Amino acid sequence: MSGKARVVVVGGGVAGALLAKIMQGHADVVLLDPKEYLEIPWAELRSMVEPSFAERSLIYHKDYLTDATIVTSSAVDITKDAVLTADGQSLPYDYLVIATGHALNSPGSRAERIKEFQRDNEKIQSSDSVLIIGGGPTGVELAGEIVVDYPEKKVTLIHRGPRLLKFIGDKASKKSLDWLTSKKVDVLLQQSVDLGSLSDTDKEIKQGYLAQKHALLVAKNLKLLIKGSPNTKLATYSTGYPLALVSLGRNEGVAQLPFLTLIGCLPGKIKSRDLFISKTRKQMGLNG
């Protein structure tokens, strides 16, 4: 035993991976994840139209966790001092972080995940038309990716609400709608397709930079706890103004800032060209 505090992180998504990366020099860290890799989720849609993009956005956990233990399995139970895994291991902890995020069905193998993107791309290429259900950031960005790379495709976007991108302001929503219609996307508002009962009660938009913000806060507090600082010294999280950068293809985007809404090449230059992949890889200690 090293004498260091034992930290088990359950979940190897953006937040869990960053937290484990930061804490590996301060504790005995175990990352428990059913996948052998971190997927940068905001690159998923680009990878569907350009599968080679996933080569940079799918990162083996072992590449950034050089001083931590990686357990490729799932948690099946948690006791007061250990996490029990699907493959029969017991992972003792002094501090437990649950960072499972959304439940996804991604394969455990990085190579298989790349094959999934290739299959998605083949479906898009072989289709004359594409129907997208949901006009949130994912639906809008996917429509943008497809119409820019495949302008000959007929793209229809169905959204049950009165406007796109409901979590951000009216101006950003209107600018996005105008851009999509200018690219001949058929946007149908206040219409729906029955996909069963879906929860829609999020109080904060699910964005990657917020997950990273959560991880940085938890890492800061864990360091304080390990040093024996009282709970009164711990930082607390609060939601802020809903900032948003939504890609519209490879070169354009729409940005909502506290006092300004922009559309066009400037937001595109900030996000759309690289989707913050180089920045995220550097944050994980890797070459961009």
Coordinates of C-alpha atoms in Angstrom, one line a residue:
M1 CA 0.0 0.0 0.0
S2 CA 1.3 3.5 -0.9
G3 CA -0.5 5.2 2.0
K4 CA -2.3 7.5 -0.4
A5 CA -6.0 8.0 -0.3
R6 CA -7.9 5.5 -2.5
V7 CA -10.2 7.2 -5.1
V8 CA -12.5 5.1 -7.3
V9 CA -14.1 6.9 -10.2
V10 CA -17.0 5.1 -11.8
G11 CA -17.5 6.2 -15.4
G12 CA -14.9 7.1 -18.0
G13 CA -16.8 9.9 -19.9
V14 CA -15.6 13.5 -20.1
A15 CA -16.0 14.3 -16.4
G16 CA -14.8 11.0 -15.0
A17 CA -11.8 10.8 -17.3
L18 CA -10.7 14.4 -16.5
L19 CA -11.2 13.9 -12.8
A20 CA -9.1 10.7 -12.8
K21 CA -6.4 12.4 -14.9
I22 CA -6.1 15.2 -12.4
M23 CA -6.2 13.1 -9.3
Q24 CA -3.8 10.4 -10.4
G25 CA -0.9 12.3 -8.9
H26 CA -2.6 13.0 -5.6
A27 CA -4.2 9.6 -4.8
D28 CA -4.3 5.9 -5.7
V29 CA -6.9 6.3 -8.5
V30 CA -9.0 3.5 -10.0
L31 CA -11.1 4.3 -13.1
L32 CA -13.9 1.9 -13.6
D33 CA -15.4 2.0 -17.1
P34 CA -16.9 -0.7 -19.4
K35 CA -15.1 0.9 -22.3
E36 CA -11.3 0.9 -23.0
Y37 CA -11.5 4.5 -24.2
L38 CA -12.7 8.0 -23.6
E39 CA -15.0 9.3 -26.3
I40 CA -15.2 13.1 -26.7
P41 CA -18.9 13.2 -27.2
W42 CA -19.2 16.5 -29.1
A43 CA -17.2 14.9 -31.9
E44 CA -19.8 12.1 -32.4
L45 CA -21.8 13.8 -35.1
R46 CA -18.7 14.8 -37.2
S47 CA -17.5 11.3 -36.9
M48 CA -20.7 10.0 -38.5
V49 CA -20.1 12.0 -41.6
E50 CA -16.3 11.7 -41.4
P51 CA -15.3 8.5 -39.6
S52 CA -11.6 9.3 -39.7
F53 CA -12.3 12.2 -37.3
A54 CA -12.9 9.6 -34.6
E55 CA -9.2 8.6 -34.6
R56 CA -8.5 11.8 -32.5
S57 CA -11.7 11.8 -30.5
L58 CA -11.6 8.3 -29.2
I59 CA -8.7 8.1 -26.7
Y60 CA -7.5 5.0 -24.9
H61 CA -7.8 5.4 -21.2
K62 CA -4.2 4.0 -20.9
D63 CA -2.9 6.9 -23.0
Y64 CA -3.7 9.6 -20.4
L65 CA -3.8 7.6 -17.2
T66 CA -0.2 6.8 -16.7
D67 CA -0.3 6.5 -12.9
A68 CA -3.7 5.0 -12.2
T69 CA -5.4 1.6 -12.4
I70 CA -7.9 1.1 -15.2
V71 CA -10.6 -1.6 -14.7
T72 CA -12.6 -2.4 -17.8
S73 CA -15.9 -3.5 -16.3
S74 CA -19.1 -2.2 -14.9
A75 CA -20.2 -1.6 -11.3
V76 CA -22.9 -3.9 -10.1
D77 CA -23.1 -2.9 -6.4
I78 CA -21.6 -0.4 -4.0
T79 CA -21.0 -0.9 -0.4
K80 CA -19.8 1.6 2.2
D81 CA -16.2 0.9 1.4
A82 CA -16.0 -0.9 -2.0
V83 CA -17.3 -1.0 -5.5
L84 CA -18.2 -4.5 -6.8
T85 CA -17.7 -5.1 -10.5
A86 CA -19.4 -7.3 -13.1
D87 CA -16.3 -9.4 -13.5
G88 CA -16.1 -10.1 -9.7
Q89 CA -13.6 -7.6 -8.5
S90 CA -13.9 -5.6 -5.3
L91 CA -12.5 -2.1 -5.5
P92 CA -11.9 -0.5 -2.1
Y93 CA -12.2 3.2 -1.8
D94 CA -11.8 6.1 0.6
Y95 CA -13.5 8.5 -1.8
L96 CA -16.0 7.4 -4.4
V97 CA -17.0 9.5 -7.5
I98 CA -19.9 8.4 -9.6
A99 CA -19.6 10.0 -13.0
T100 CA -21.6 7.7 -15.2
G101 CA -23.5 10.4 -17.0
H102 CA -26.0 9.2 -19.6
A103 CA -26.5 5.5 -20.2
L104 CA -25.0 4.7 -23.6
N105 CA -24.7 1.5 -25.6
S106 CA -21.2 2.2 -27.0
P107 CA -19.0 -0.9 -27.5
G108 CA -16.2 -1.5 -25.1
S109 CA -13.6 -1.7 -28.0
R110 CA -12.3 1.5 -29.6
A111 CA -11.9 -0.4 -32.9
E112 CA -15.6 -1.5 -32.8
R113 CA -16.7 2.1 -32.1
I114 CA -14.9 3.3 -35.2
K115 CA -16.6 0.6 -37.2
E116 CA -19.9 1.9 -35.9
F117 CA -19.1 5.4 -37.2
Q118 CA -18.2 3.8 -40.6
R119 CA -21.5 2.0 -40.7
D120 CA -23.4 5.2 -39.8
N121 CA -21.6 7.0 -42.6
E122 CA -22.4 4.2 -45.1
K123 CA -26.1 4.6 -44.2
I124 CA -25.9 8.4 -44.8
Q125 CA -24.1 8.0 -48.1
S126 CA -26.6 5.4 -49.4
S127 CA -29.7 7.4 -48.4
D128 CA -31.5 9.9 -50.5
S129 CA -33.1 11.5 -47.5
V130 CA -32.5 11.7 -43.7
L131 CA -35.1 12.3 -41.0
I132 CA -33.8 13.9 -37.8
I133 CA -36.1 13.9 -34.7
G134 CA -35.4 16.6 -32.2
G135 CA -34.3 20.2 -32.6
G136 CA -31.9 20.5 -29.7
P137 CA -28.2 21.0 -30.2
T138 CA -27.7 17.4 -31.3
G139 CA -30.4 17.6 -34.0
V140 CA -29.4 21.0 -35.3
E141 CA -25.7 20.1 -35.4
L142 CA -26.3 16.7 -37.2
A143 CA -28.5 18.4 -39.8
G144 CA -25.7 21.0 -40.3
E145 CA -23.0 18.3 -40.7
I146 CA -25.1 16.3 -43.2
V147 CA -26.2 19.3 -45.4
V148 CA -22.6 20.7 -45.6
D149 CA -21.0 17.4 -46.5
Y150 CA -23.9 15.9 -48.5
P151 CA -25.8 18.9 -50.0
E152 CA -27.7 16.6 -52.4
K153 CA -29.4 14.8 -49.5
K154 CA -33.0 15.8 -48.5
V155 CA -32.8 16.5 -44.7
T156 CA -36.0 16.9 -42.6
L157 CA -35.8 18.0 -39.0
I158 CA -38.9 17.5 -36.8
H159 CA -39.2 19.3 -33.5
R160 CA -42.1 19.2 -31.1
G161 CA -41.5 22.6 -29.7
P162 CA -42.3 26.1 -31.1
R163 CA -38.6 26.9 -31.8
L164 CA -35.2 25.1 -32.1
L165 CA -32.6 25.1 -29.3
K166 CA -35.1 25.8 -26.5
F167 CA -32.3 26.0 -23.9
I168 CA -30.9 29.1 -25.4
G169 CA -32.3 32.4 -26.5
D170 CA -34.8 33.3 -29.2
K171 CA -32.2 35.1 -31.3
A172 CA -29.8 32.1 -31.5
S173 CA -32.8 29.9 -32.2
K174 CA -34.0 32.1 -35.1
K175 CA -30.6 32.4 -36.6
S176 CA -30.2 28.6 -36.5
L177 CA -33.5 28.1 -38.2
D178 CA -32.7 30.7 -40.9
W179 CA -29.4 29.0 -41.6
L180 CA -30.9 25.5 -41.9
T181 CA -33.7 26.7 -44.2
S182 CA -31.1 28.5 -46.3
K183 CA -29.5 25.1 -46.8
K184 CA -32.8 23.6 -47.8
V185 CA -33.4 21.7 -44.6
D186 CA -37.1 21.1 -44.1
V187 CA -37.7 22.1 -40.5
L188 CA -41.1 21.1 -39.1
L189 CA -41.9 22.7 -35.7
Q190 CA -44.6 21.8 -33.2
Q191 CA -44.8 18.3 -34.7
S192 CA -43.6 15.0 -33.2
V193 CA -43.0 11.4 -33.7
D194 CA -44.1 9.0 -30.9
L195 CA -40.9 7.5 -29.5
G196 CA -42.4 6.5 -26.2
S197 CA -42.2 8.4 -22.9
L198 CA -39.1 10.6 -22.9
S199 CA -38.1 12.7 -19.9
D200 CA -37.6 16.4 -20.7
T201 CA -37.0 18.0 -17.3
D202 CA -33.4 19.0 -17.5
K203 CA -32.7 22.2 -15.6
E204 CA -29.3 22.7 -17.2
I205 CA -28.4 22.0 -20.8
K206 CA -26.1 19.0 -21.1
Q207 CA -22.8 20.4 -22.6
G208 CA -19.3 19.1 -22.5
Y209 CA -17.7 22.2 -21.0
L210 CA -20.1 21.9 -18.0
A211 CA -19.1 18.3 -17.4
Q212 CA -15.5 19.4 -17.4
K213 CA -16.4 22.2 -15.0
H214 CA -18.0 19.7 -12.7
A215 CA -14.9 17.5 -12.8
L216 CA -12.6 20.4 -12.0
L217 CA -14.7 21.4 -9.0
V218 CA -14.8 17.8 -7.7
A219 CA -11.1 17.4 -8.1
K220 CA -10.5 20.6 -6.2
N221 CA -12.7 19.5 -3.4
L222 CA -11.2 16.0 -3.3
K223 CA -7.7 17.5 -2.9
L224 CA -9.0 19.5 0.1
L225 CA -10.6 16.5 1.7
I226 CA -7.5 14.4 1.3
K227 CA -5.5 17.1 3.0
G228 CA -8.0 17.1 5.9
S229 CA -9.6 20.4 5.2
P230 CA -13.1 21.0 6.8
N231 CA -16.2 20.8 4.7
T232 CA -16.7 24.5 5.1
K233 CA -13.7 25.0 2.8
L234 CA -15.3 23.0 0.0
A235 CA -16.4 24.9 -3.2
T236 CA -20.0 24.5 -4.4
Y237 CA -21.3 24.4 -7.9
S238 CA -23.9 26.8 -9.3
T239 CA -25.4 27.0 -12.7
G240 CA -24.7 30.0 -14.8
Y241 CA -26.0 31.9 -17.8
P242 CA -26.6 29.3 -20.6
L243 CA -23.7 29.8 -23.0
A244 CA -23.9 27.9 -26.2
L245 CA -21.8 27.3 -29.3
V246 CA -23.7 25.2 -31.9
S247 CA -21.8 24.1 -35.0
L248 CA -23.4 24.6 -38.4
G249 CA -21.3 22.4 -40.6
R250 CA -17.5 22.7 -40.7
N251 CA -17.1 26.4 -41.0
E252 CA -20.1 28.2 -39.5
G253 CA -21.9 28.2 -36.2
V254 CA -24.2 30.1 -33.8
A255 CA -23.0 31.4 -30.5
Q256 CA -25.0 32.7 -27.6
L257 CA -23.0 34.8 -25.2
P258 CA -24.3 36.8 -22.2
F259 CA -25.0 40.0 -24.2
L260 CA -24.5 38.9 -27.8
T261 CA -25.7 36.4 -30.3
L262 CA -23.5 35.6 -33.4
I263 CA -23.8 33.4 -36.4
G264 CA -21.4 32.7 -39.2
C265 CA -17.7 32.2 -39.6
L266 CA -16.5 33.6 -36.3
P267 CA -18.4 31.0 -34.1
G268 CA -17.4 28.5 -36.7
K269 CA -13.7 29.4 -36.3
I270 CA -14.0 29.0 -32.5
K271 CA -15.7 25.6 -32.5
S272 CA -16.8 24.1 -35.8
R273 CA -13.5 23.4 -37.5
D274 CA -11.8 21.3 -34.8
L275 CA -14.7 20.9 -32.3
F276 CA -12.2 21.6 -29.4
I277 CA -10.6 18.2 -30.0
S278 CA -7.1 19.6 -29.9
K279 CA -7.9 21.6 -26.7
T280 CA -9.4 18.5 -25.0
R281 CA -6.5 16.2 -26.0
K282 CA -4.0 18.7 -24.6
Q283 CA -6.1 19.0 -21.4
M284 CA -5.7 15.2 -21.1
G285 CA -1.9 15.6 -21.5
L286 CA -1.8 14.4 -25.1
N287 CA -0.7 15.9 -28.4
G288 CA -3.5 17.8 -30.2

